[in-house]
mmCIF file of N, CA, C and O in Angstrom:
data_model
loop_
_atom_site.group_PDB
_atom_site.id
_atom_site.type_symbol
_atom_site.label_atom_id
_atom_site.label_comp_id
_atom_site.label_asym_id
_atom_site.label_seq_id
_atom_site.Cartn_x
_atom_site.Cartn_y
_atom_site.Cartn_z
ATOM 1 N N THR A 532 93.405 68.133 49.393
ATOM 2 C CA THR A 532 93.944 69.239 50.167
ATOM 3 C C THR A 532 93.777 70.521 49.377
ATOM 4 O O THR A 532 93.540 70.501 48.177
ATOM 5 N N GLY A 533 93.948 71.633 50.031
ATOM 6 C CA GLY A 533 93.826 72.914 49.359
ATOM 7 C C GLY A 533 94.864 73.087 48.273
ATOM 8 O O GLY A 533 95.984 72.641 48.387
ATOM 9 N N GLY A 534 94.508 73.707 47.185
ATOM 10 C CA GLY A 534 95.435 73.949 46.097
ATOM 11 C C GLY A 534 95.440 72.890 45.025
ATOM 12 O O GLY A 534 95.994 73.095 43.959
ATOM 13 N N GLY A 535 94.865 71.734 45.286
ATOM 14 C CA GLY A 535 94.763 70.688 44.271
ATOM 15 C C GLY A 535 96.051 69.982 43.934
ATOM 16 O O GLY A 535 96.151 69.338 42.890
ATOM 17 N N GLY A 536 97.074 70.073 44.803
ATOM 18 C CA GLY A 536 98.357 69.457 44.515
ATOM 19 C C GLY A 536 98.278 67.954 44.342
ATOM 20 O O GLY A 536 98.902 67.389 43.442
ATOM 21 N N CYS A 537 97.515 67.294 45.195
ATOM 22 C CA CYS A 537 97.407 65.837 45.098
ATOM 23 C C CYS A 537 96.731 65.428 43.794
ATOM 24 O O CYS A 537 97.167 64.476 43.143
ATOM 25 N N ALA A 538 95.701 66.138 43.406
ATOM 26 C CA ALA A 538 95.014 65.818 42.150
ATOM 27 C C ALA A 538 95.927 66.055 40.957
ATOM 28 O O ALA A 538 95.934 65.273 39.996
ATOM 29 N N THR A 539 96.720 67.110 41.021
ATOM 30 C CA THR A 539 97.655 67.408 39.933
ATOM 31 C C THR A 539 98.710 66.319 39.817
ATOM 32 O O THR A 539 99.007 65.840 38.715
ATOM 33 N N VAL A 540 99.274 65.907 40.949
ATOM 34 C CA VAL A 540 100.281 64.848 40.944
ATOM 35 C C VAL A 540 99.675 63.542 40.449
ATOM 36 O O VAL A 540 100.255 62.838 39.625
ATOM 37 N N GLN A 541 98.485 63.221 40.933
ATOM 38 C CA GLN A 541 97.835 61.960 40.560
ATOM 39 C C GLN A 541 97.452 61.929 39.080
ATOM 40 O O GLN A 541 97.423 60.860 38.471
ATOM 41 N N ALA A 542 97.200 63.071 38.497
ATOM 42 C CA ALA A 542 96.828 63.128 37.079
ATOM 43 C C ALA A 542 98.045 63.185 36.154
ATOM 44 O O ALA A 542 97.892 63.083 34.935
ATOM 45 N N SER A 543 99.239 63.297 36.726
ATOM 46 C CA SER A 543 100.438 63.427 35.899
ATOM 47 C C SER A 543 100.876 62.074 35.342
ATOM 48 O O SER A 543 100.458 61.018 35.810
ATOM 49 N N GLU A 544 101.752 62.134 34.346
ATOM 50 C CA GLU A 544 102.280 60.902 33.761
ATOM 51 C C GLU A 544 103.155 60.132 34.744
ATOM 52 O O GLU A 544 103.394 58.948 34.573
ATOM 53 N N TRP A 545 103.614 60.787 35.807
ATOM 54 C CA TRP A 545 104.488 60.160 36.797
ATOM 55 C C TRP A 545 103.709 59.409 37.852
ATOM 56 O O TRP A 545 104.306 58.827 38.755
ATOM 57 N N SER A 546 102.385 59.397 37.769
ATOM 58 C CA SER A 546 101.581 58.707 38.775
ATOM 59 C C SER A 546 101.456 57.213 38.496
ATOM 60 O O SER A 546 100.891 56.476 39.299
ATOM 61 N N GLU A 547 101.989 56.756 37.377
ATOM 62 C CA GLU A 547 101.955 55.328 37.037
ATOM 63 C C GLU A 547 103.329 54.870 36.588
ATOM 64 O O GLU A 547 104.102 55.638 36.019
ATOM 65 N N LEU A 548 103.603 53.612 36.840
ATOM 66 C CA LEU A 548 104.827 52.985 36.372
ATOM 67 C C LEU A 548 104.430 51.625 35.806
ATOM 68 O O LEU A 548 103.843 50.800 36.513
ATOM 69 N N ALA A 549 104.703 51.439 34.538
ATOM 70 C CA ALA A 549 104.336 50.195 33.841
ATOM 71 C C ALA A 549 102.840 49.920 33.967
ATOM 72 O O ALA A 549 102.420 48.774 34.124
ATOM 73 N N GLY A 550 102.044 50.977 33.937
ATOM 74 C CA GLY A 550 100.595 50.830 34.004
ATOM 75 C C GLY A 550 100.030 50.654 35.404
ATOM 76 O O GLY A 550 98.816 50.544 35.572
ATOM 77 N N LEU A 551 100.888 50.636 36.414
ATOM 78 C CA LEU A 551 100.428 50.484 37.799
ATOM 79 C C LEU A 551 100.556 51.810 38.532
ATOM 80 O O LEU A 551 101.583 52.494 38.408
ATOM 81 N N PRO A 552 99.549 52.181 39.317
ATOM 82 C CA PRO A 552 99.654 53.418 40.095
ATOM 83 C C PRO A 552 100.808 53.328 41.092
ATOM 84 O O PRO A 552 100.975 52.299 41.760
ATOM 85 N N VAL A 553 101.597 54.390 41.200
ATOM 86 C CA VAL A 553 102.716 54.359 42.142
ATOM 87 C C VAL A 553 102.222 54.261 43.584
ATOM 88 O O VAL A 553 102.941 53.746 44.448
ATOM 89 N N ALA A 554 101.007 54.709 43.851
ATOM 90 C CA ALA A 554 100.448 54.547 45.197
ATOM 91 C C ALA A 554 100.289 53.063 45.524
ATOM 92 O O ALA A 554 100.589 52.631 46.651
ATOM 93 N N LEU A 555 99.867 52.274 44.561
ATOM 94 C CA LEU A 555 99.761 50.829 44.762
ATOM 95 C C LEU A 555 101.141 50.211 44.945
ATOM 96 O O LEU A 555 101.340 49.352 45.810
ATOM 97 N N LEU A 556 102.104 50.654 44.157
ATOM 98 C CA LEU A 556 103.471 50.157 44.308
ATOM 99 C C LEU A 556 104.021 50.486 45.699
ATOM 100 O O LEU A 556 104.716 49.673 46.308
ATOM 101 N N GLY A 557 103.704 51.681 46.188
ATOM 102 C CA GLY A 557 104.126 52.061 47.532
ATOM 103 C C GLY A 557 103.511 51.165 48.588
ATOM 104 O O GLY A 557 104.189 50.700 49.504
ATOM 105 N N LEU A 558 102.213 50.909 48.467
ATOM 106 C CA LEU A 558 101.529 50.019 49.406
ATOM 107 C C LEU A 558 102.161 48.636 49.382
ATOM 108 O O LEU A 558 102.438 48.044 50.430
ATOM 109 N N LEU A 559 102.414 48.114 48.184
ATOM 110 C CA LEU A 559 103.050 46.802 48.062
ATOM 111 C C LEU A 559 104.455 46.818 48.662
ATOM 112 O O LEU A 559 104.886 45.827 49.277
ATOM 113 N N GLY A 560 105.158 47.924 48.505
ATOM 114 C CA GLY A 560 106.478 48.055 49.104
ATOM 115 C C GLY A 560 106.426 48.018 50.624
ATOM 116 O O GLY A 560 107.202 47.304 51.266
ATOM 117 N N TYR A 561 105.492 48.778 51.203
ATOM 118 C CA TYR A 561 105.336 48.763 52.659
ATOM 119 C C TYR A 561 104.954 47.368 53.151
ATOM 120 O O TYR A 561 105.484 46.883 54.150
ATOM 121 N N LEU A 562 104.030 46.710 52.460
ATOM 122 C CA LEU A 562 103.623 45.355 52.853
ATOM 123 C C LEU A 562 104.772 44.364 52.696
ATOM 124 O O LEU A 562 104.927 43.450 53.517
ATOM 125 N N GLY A 563 105.580 44.547 51.661
ATOM 126 C CA GLY A 563 106.740 43.684 51.467
ATOM 127 C C GLY A 563 107.751 43.836 52.594
ATOM 128 O O GLY A 563 108.309 42.846 53.087
ATOM 129 N N ILE A 564 107.985 45.068 53.005
ATOM 130 C CA ILE A 564 108.905 45.305 54.121
ATOM 131 C C ILE A 564 108.344 44.691 55.396
ATOM 132 O O ILE A 564 109.071 44.017 56.141
ATOM 133 N N LEU A 565 107.068 44.876 55.650
ATOM 134 C CA LEU A 565 106.448 44.292 56.837
ATOM 135 C C LEU A 565 106.524 42.770 56.792
ATOM 136 O O LEU A 565 106.865 42.128 57.788
ATOM 137 N N GLY A 566 106.201 42.188 55.641
ATOM 138 C CA GLY A 566 106.258 40.733 55.507
ATOM 139 C C GLY A 566 107.660 40.196 55.727
ATOM 140 O O GLY A 566 107.847 39.175 56.399
ATOM 141 N N THR A 567 108.645 40.878 55.195
ATOM 142 C CA THR A 567 110.039 40.469 55.378
ATOM 143 C C THR A 567 110.425 40.577 56.848
ATOM 144 O O THR A 567 111.081 39.693 57.403
ATOM 145 N N LEU A 568 110.001 41.650 57.477
ATOM 146 C CA LEU A 568 110.304 41.868 58.885
ATOM 147 C C LEU A 568 109.732 40.742 59.754
ATOM 148 O O LEU A 568 110.394 40.249 60.662
ATOM 149 N N LEU A 569 108.525 40.315 59.429
ATOM 150 C CA LEU A 569 107.853 39.305 60.242
ATOM 151 C C LEU A 569 108.277 37.874 59.906
ATOM 152 O O LEU A 569 108.285 37.008 60.781
ATOM 153 N N ALA A 570 108.619 37.612 58.667
ATOM 154 C CA ALA A 570 108.825 36.239 58.231
ATOM 155 C C ALA A 570 110.279 35.815 58.098
ATOM 156 O O ALA A 570 110.566 34.632 57.976
ATOM 157 N N TRP A 571 111.227 36.757 58.116
ATOM 158 C CA TRP A 571 112.615 36.407 57.833
ATOM 159 C C TRP A 571 113.487 36.819 59.017
ATOM 160 O O TRP A 571 113.962 37.944 59.084
ATOM 161 N N PRO A 572 113.750 35.909 59.936
ATOM 162 C CA PRO A 572 114.538 36.249 61.123
ATOM 163 C C PRO A 572 116.037 36.286 60.831
ATOM 164 O O PRO A 572 116.489 35.875 59.767
ATOM 165 N N GLY A 573 116.767 36.786 61.786
ATOM 166 C CA GLY A 573 118.220 36.751 61.708
ATOM 167 C C GLY A 573 118.829 37.901 60.944
ATOM 168 O O GLY A 573 118.154 38.838 60.508
ATOM 169 N N GLU A 574 120.140 37.799 60.792
ATOM 170 C CA GLU A 574 120.896 38.865 60.146
ATOM 171 C C GLU A 574 120.504 39.057 58.687
ATOM 172 O O GLU A 574 120.401 40.184 58.199
ATOM 173 N N SER A 575 120.270 37.958 57.969
ATOM 174 C CA SER A 575 119.882 38.089 56.560
ATOM 175 C C SER A 575 118.522 38.768 56.423
ATOM 176 O O SER A 575 118.300 39.529 55.484
ATOM 177 N N GLY A 576 117.621 38.547 57.367
ATOM 178 C CA GLY A 576 116.333 39.231 57.369
ATOM 179 C C GLY A 576 116.485 40.710 57.638
ATOM 180 O O GLY A 576 115.834 41.544 57.006
ATOM 181 N N ARG A 577 117.364 41.042 58.582
ATOM 182 C CA ARG A 577 117.626 42.466 58.867
ATOM 183 C C ARG A 577 118.214 43.156 57.643
ATOM 184 O O ARG A 577 117.862 44.286 57.327
ATOM 185 N N LEU A 578 119.112 42.448 56.955
ATOM 186 C CA LEU A 578 119.708 43.016 55.743
ATOM 187 C C LEU A 578 118.654 43.197 54.650
ATOM 188 O O LEU A 578 118.638 44.217 53.958
ATOM 189 N N ALA A 579 117.759 42.222 54.489
ATOM 190 C CA ALA A 579 116.713 42.326 53.474
ATOM 191 C C ALA A 579 115.793 43.513 53.744
ATOM 192 O O ALA A 579 115.435 44.261 52.821
ATOM 193 N N VAL A 580 115.420 43.710 55.007
ATOM 194 C CA VAL A 580 114.585 44.860 55.370
ATOM 195 C C VAL A 580 115.339 46.158 55.103
ATOM 196 O O VAL A 580 114.773 47.119 54.565
ATOM 197 N N LEU A 581 116.613 46.176 55.439
ATOM 198 C CA LEU A 581 117.429 47.367 55.212
ATOM 199 C C LEU A 581 117.501 47.725 53.728
ATOM 200 O O LEU A 581 117.286 48.885 53.348
ATOM 201 N N VAL A 582 117.758 46.735 52.890
ATOM 202 C CA VAL A 582 117.848 46.984 51.447
ATOM 203 C C VAL A 582 116.500 47.445 50.892
ATOM 204 O O VAL A 582 116.436 48.393 50.098
ATOM 205 N N ALA A 583 115.421 46.796 51.322
ATOM 206 C CA ALA A 583 114.087 47.181 50.847
ATOM 207 C C ALA A 583 113.736 48.602 51.288
ATOM 208 O O ALA A 583 113.173 49.383 50.510
ATOM 209 N N ALA A 584 114.072 48.945 52.522
ATOM 210 C CA ALA A 584 113.771 50.290 53.022
ATOM 211 C C ALA A 584 114.562 51.349 52.255
ATOM 212 O O ALA A 584 114.002 52.387 51.872
ATOM 213 N N TRP A 585 115.850 51.096 52.027
ATOM 214 C CA TRP A 585 116.650 52.063 51.276
ATOM 215 C C TRP A 585 116.162 52.169 49.831
ATOM 216 O O TRP A 585 116.157 53.256 49.252
ATOM 217 N N GLY A 586 115.746 51.055 49.249
ATOM 218 C CA GLY A 586 115.177 51.096 47.901
ATOM 219 C C GLY A 586 113.891 51.905 47.867
ATOM 220 O O GLY A 586 113.667 52.710 46.946
ATOM 221 N N GLY A 587 113.049 51.698 48.872
ATOM 222 C CA GLY A 587 111.811 52.465 48.969
ATOM 223 C C GLY A 587 112.065 53.948 49.156
ATOM 224 O O GLY A 587 111.386 54.791 48.571
ATOM 225 N N LEU A 588 113.070 54.278 49.957
ATOM 226 C CA LEU A 588 113.413 55.690 50.174
ATOM 227 C C LEU A 588 113.939 56.327 48.891
ATOM 228 O O LEU A 588 113.569 57.458 48.563
ATOM 229 N N ALA A 589 114.761 55.603 48.166
ATOM 230 C CA ALA A 589 115.296 56.133 46.904
ATOM 231 C C ALA A 589 114.169 56.373 45.900
ATOM 232 O O ALA A 589 114.127 57.419 45.234
ATOM 233 N N PHE A 590 113.247 55.416 45.784
ATOM 234 C CA PHE A 590 112.120 55.573 44.866
ATOM 235 C C PHE A 590 111.227 56.726 45.299
ATOM 236 O O PHE A 590 110.776 57.531 44.477
ATOM 237 N N SER A 591 111.010 56.836 46.598
ATOM 238 C CA SER A 591 110.193 57.925 47.130
ATOM 239 C C SER A 591 110.840 59.280 46.864
ATOM 240 O O SER A 591 110.160 60.246 46.494
ATOM 241 N N ALA A 592 112.151 59.362 47.036
ATOM 242 C CA ALA A 592 112.863 60.617 46.760
ATOM 243 C C ALA A 592 112.759 60.981 45.286
ATOM 244 O O ALA A 592 112.548 62.151 44.930
ATOM 245 N N TYR A 593 112.875 59.990 44.417
ATOM 246 C CA TYR A 593 112.726 60.228 42.980
ATOM 247 C C TYR A 593 111.330 60.763 42.665
ATOM 248 O O TYR A 593 111.180 61.735 41.906
ATOM 249 N N LEU A 594 110.314 60.162 43.264
ATOM 250 C CA LEU A 594 108.941 60.618 43.018
ATOM 251 C C LEU A 594 108.713 62.023 43.565
ATOM 252 O O LEU A 594 107.999 62.825 42.943
ATOM 253 N N GLN A 595 109.322 62.334 44.707
ATOM 254 C CA GLN A 595 109.202 63.695 45.249
ATOM 255 C C GLN A 595 109.866 64.699 44.311
ATOM 256 O O GLN A 595 109.334 65.782 44.088
ATOM 257 N N TYR A 596 110.999 64.335 43.763
ATOM 258 C CA TYR A 596 111.665 65.195 42.786
ATOM 259 C C TYR A 596 110.737 65.450 41.594
ATOM 260 O O TYR A 596 110.579 66.590 41.151
ATOM 261 N N ARG A 597 110.144 64.393 41.074
ATOM 262 C CA ARG A 597 109.236 64.534 39.929
ATOM 263 C C ARG A 597 108.047 65.434 40.288
ATOM 264 O O ARG A 597 107.631 66.274 39.481
ATOM 265 N N ALA A 598 107.498 65.246 41.475
ATOM 266 C CA ALA A 598 106.343 66.061 41.884
ATOM 267 C C ALA A 598 106.733 67.531 41.999
ATOM 268 O O ALA A 598 106.045 68.406 41.458
ATOM 269 N N PHE A 599 107.834 67.816 42.687
ATOM 270 C CA PHE A 599 108.233 69.208 42.927
ATOM 271 C C PHE A 599 108.761 69.895 41.671
ATOM 272 O O PHE A 599 108.401 71.024 41.377
ATOM 273 N N VAL A 600 109.629 69.213 40.933
ATOM 274 C CA VAL A 600 110.341 69.847 39.825
ATOM 275 C C VAL A 600 109.616 69.681 38.498
ATOM 276 O O VAL A 600 109.425 70.646 37.760
ATOM 277 N N THR A 601 109.195 68.471 38.176
ATOM 278 C CA THR A 601 108.584 68.222 36.870
ATOM 279 C C THR A 601 107.115 68.634 36.846
ATOM 280 O O THR A 601 106.682 69.351 35.958
ATOM 281 N N VAL A 602 106.352 68.158 37.834
ATOM 282 C CA VAL A 602 104.906 68.440 37.870
ATOM 283 C C VAL A 602 104.635 69.808 38.490
ATOM 284 O O VAL A 602 103.606 70.419 38.224
ATOM 285 N N GLU A 603 105.570 70.279 39.310
ATOM 286 C CA GLU A 603 105.438 71.565 40.014
ATOM 287 C C GLU A 603 104.201 71.605 40.900
ATOM 288 O O GLU A 603 103.414 72.557 40.886
ATOM 289 N N ALA A 604 104.030 70.525 41.670
ATOM 290 C CA ALA A 604 102.913 70.432 42.607
ATOM 291 C C ALA A 604 103.387 69.666 43.838
ATOM 292 O O ALA A 604 104.348 68.907 43.782
ATOM 293 N N THR A 605 102.694 69.899 44.936
ATOM 294 C CA THR A 605 102.990 69.161 46.157
ATOM 295 C C THR A 605 101.739 68.425 46.612
ATOM 296 O O THR A 605 100.633 68.947 46.517
ATOM 297 N N CYS A 606 101.956 67.220 47.081
ATOM 298 C CA CYS A 606 100.858 66.400 47.584
ATOM 299 C C CYS A 606 101.198 65.996 49.015
ATOM 300 O O CYS A 606 102.242 65.377 49.245
ATOM 301 N N VAL A 607 100.350 66.357 49.956
ATOM 302 C CA VAL A 607 100.643 66.063 51.356
ATOM 303 C C VAL A 607 100.716 64.565 51.614
ATOM 304 O O VAL A 607 101.486 64.115 52.464
ATOM 305 N N TRP A 608 99.929 63.768 50.895
ATOM 306 C CA TRP A 608 99.970 62.314 51.076
ATOM 307 C C TRP A 608 101.306 61.763 50.586
ATOM 308 O O TRP A 608 101.880 60.864 51.200
ATOM 309 N N CYS A 609 101.819 62.287 49.513
ATOM 310 C CA CYS A 609 103.126 61.865 48.992
ATOM 311 C C CYS A 609 104.239 62.258 49.959
ATOM 312 O O CYS A 609 105.153 61.470 50.210
ATOM 313 N N ILE A 610 104.153 63.465 50.498
ATOM 314 C CA ILE A 610 105.149 63.923 51.458
ATOM 315 C C ILE A 610 105.086 63.080 52.727
ATOM 316 O O ILE A 610 106.120 62.674 53.268
ATOM 317 N N ALA A 611 103.878 62.775 53.189
ATOM 318 C CA ALA A 611 103.722 61.931 54.382
ATOM 319 C C ALA A 611 104.310 60.542 54.143
ATOM 320 O O ALA A 611 104.969 59.976 55.021
ATOM 321 N N SER A 612 104.095 59.996 52.967
ATOM 322 C CA SER A 612 104.659 58.691 52.645
ATOM 323 C C SER A 612 106.182 58.752 52.597
ATOM 324 O O SER A 612 106.871 57.850 53.104
ATOM 325 N N ALA A 613 106.724 59.802 52.018
ATOM 326 C CA ALA A 613 108.181 59.956 51.944
ATOM 327 C C ALA A 613 108.779 60.085 53.351
ATOM 328 O O ALA A 613 109.819 59.477 53.641
ATOM 329 N N LEU A 614 108.142 60.847 54.210
ATOM 330 C CA LEU A 614 108.621 60.974 55.583
ATOM 331 C C LEU A 614 108.523 59.651 56.335
ATOM 332 O O LEU A 614 109.436 59.278 57.084
ATOM 333 N N THR A 615 107.434 58.932 56.117
ATOM 334 C CA THR A 615 107.266 57.619 56.741
ATOM 335 C C THR A 615 108.358 56.661 56.277
ATOM 336 O O THR A 615 108.955 55.943 57.083
ATOM 337 N N MET A 616 108.631 56.655 54.981
ATOM 338 C CA MET A 616 109.683 55.781 54.461
ATOM 339 C C MET A 616 111.042 56.202 55.003
ATOM 340 O O MET A 616 111.899 55.357 55.293
ATOM 341 N N GLY A 617 111.256 57.499 55.169
ATOM 342 C CA GLY A 617 112.508 57.980 55.758
ATOM 343 C C GLY A 617 112.679 57.484 57.186
ATOM 344 O O GLY A 617 113.758 57.012 57.570
ATOM 345 N N LEU A 618 111.630 57.580 57.981
ATOM 346 C CA LEU A 618 111.688 57.088 59.362
ATOM 347 C C LEU A 618 111.872 55.574 59.399
ATOM 348 O O LEU A 618 112.635 55.053 60.225
ATOM 349 N N LEU A 619 111.190 54.871 58.525
ATOM 350 C CA LEU A 619 111.332 53.422 58.435
ATOM 351 C C LEU A 619 112.763 53.042 58.060
ATOM 352 O O LEU A 619 113.340 52.096 58.609
ATOM 353 N N THR A 620 113.359 53.801 57.150
ATOM 354 C CA THR A 620 114.739 53.540 56.745
ATOM 355 C C THR A 620 115.707 53.805 57.893
ATOM 356 O O THR A 620 116.646 53.027 58.106
ATOM 357 N N LEU A 621 115.476 54.866 58.643
ATOM 358 C CA LEU A 621 116.307 55.134 59.825
ATOM 359 C C LEU A 621 116.201 53.992 60.831
ATOM 360 O O LEU A 621 117.212 53.537 61.373
ATOM 361 N N ALA A 622 114.987 53.529 61.076
ATOM 362 C CA ALA A 622 114.787 52.435 62.025
ATOM 363 C C ALA A 622 115.437 51.143 61.525
ATOM 364 O O ALA A 622 116.078 50.422 62.299
ATOM 365 N N ALA A 623 115.288 50.856 60.239
ATOM 366 C CA ALA A 623 115.887 49.641 59.677
ATOM 367 C C ALA A 623 117.410 49.710 59.725
ATOM 368 O O ALA A 623 118.076 48.707 60.004
ATOM 369 N N THR A 624 117.967 50.891 59.482
ATOM 370 C CA THR A 624 119.417 51.064 59.533
ATOM 371 C C THR A 624 119.923 50.881 60.963
ATOM 372 O O THR A 624 120.900 50.161 61.196
ATOM 373 N N ALA A 625 119.247 51.511 61.917
ATOM 374 C CA ALA A 625 119.634 51.364 63.324
ATOM 375 C C ALA A 625 119.509 49.911 63.763
ATOM 376 O O ALA A 625 120.393 49.380 64.442
ATOM 377 N N ARG A 626 118.439 49.260 63.365
ATOM 378 C CA ARG A 626 118.225 47.852 63.715
ATOM 379 C C ARG A 626 119.336 46.981 63.166
ATOM 380 O O ARG A 626 119.816 46.071 63.834
ATOM 381 N N TYR A 627 119.758 47.260 61.956
ATOM 382 C CA TYR A 627 120.815 46.458 61.346
ATOM 383 C C TYR A 627 122.166 46.714 62.022
ATOM 384 O O TYR A 627 122.919 45.786 62.278
ATOM 385 N N LEU A 628 122.458 47.971 62.312
ATOM 386 C CA LEU A 628 123.763 48.317 62.881
ATOM 387 C C LEU A 628 123.889 47.953 64.357
ATOM 388 O O LEU A 628 124.979 47.618 64.822
ATOM 389 N N VAL A 629 122.788 48.021 65.087
ATOM 390 C CA VAL A 629 122.831 47.800 66.529
ATOM 391 C C VAL A 629 122.606 46.340 66.898
ATOM 392 O O VAL A 629 123.015 45.905 67.971
ATOM 393 N N ALA A 630 121.994 45.569 66.041
ATOM 394 C CA ALA A 630 121.679 44.180 66.358
ATOM 395 C C ALA A 630 122.947 43.423 66.730
ATOM 396 O O ALA A 630 124.000 43.622 66.121
ATOM 397 N N PRO A 631 122.834 42.577 67.707
ATOM 398 C CA PRO A 631 124.026 41.836 68.122
ATOM 399 C C PRO A 631 124.512 40.898 67.014
ATOM 400 O O PRO A 631 123.708 40.324 66.274
ATOM 401 N N ALA A 632 125.795 40.801 66.922
ATOM 402 C CA ALA A 632 126.375 39.904 65.925
ATOM 403 C C ALA A 632 126.093 38.462 66.325
ATOM 404 O O ALA A 632 126.173 38.103 67.489
ATOM 405 N N VAL A 633 125.767 37.657 65.359
ATOM 406 C CA VAL A 633 125.480 36.249 65.605
ATOM 407 C C VAL A 633 126.771 35.470 65.406
ATOM 408 O O VAL A 633 127.434 35.584 64.383
ATOM 409 N N THR A 634 127.123 34.712 66.401
ATOM 410 C CA THR A 634 128.323 33.882 66.281
ATOM 411 C C THR A 634 127.919 32.421 66.225
ATOM 412 O O THR A 634 126.980 31.993 66.895
ATOM 413 N N ILE A 635 128.637 31.669 65.438
ATOM 414 C CA ILE A 635 128.356 30.244 65.305
ATOM 415 C C ILE A 635 129.467 29.491 65.997
ATOM 416 O O ILE A 635 130.647 29.635 65.678
ATOM 417 N N GLU A 636 129.084 28.719 66.998
ATOM 418 C CA GLU A 636 130.056 27.936 67.734
ATOM 419 C C GLU A 636 130.189 26.570 67.089
ATOM 420 O O GLU A 636 129.202 25.958 66.689
ATOM 421 N N THR A 637 131.427 26.076 67.011
ATOM 422 C CA THR A 637 131.646 24.764 66.427
ATOM 423 C C THR A 637 131.896 23.711 67.474
ATOM 424 O O THR A 637 132.200 23.931 68.579
#
C-alpha cells in the first residue's frame, strides 16, 4: 500500500513471535476457530469458539498497539485482520449468548 506501512510493520521485531511470523499465527488462529466451529458441537464448542475468538481479538489488539505506537506505522492488512477478528468475536459472542440452553432430561 502507499506509504510503506505494511513493509515497515513486517520488517519490525514485532512481526515474529518465537521465530514464527505473526501473520502465520493469525492464519492458524483463524483455521483453529473454523475447525473448532465445524468439529465441536454443543455448548462446549460454542464456548471454545468464544474463548478462541476473544483470545484472537486480544492478540490482534496488542499487535495493533505495537504497530501504531511502537513501530509508528499502519498496515491495511493488519487493520483488516483486526476488524475481521472483531466481527468474528461479535458473532461468536452473540452465538454463545443467544443459543438455546441445552437441558438434560432424566
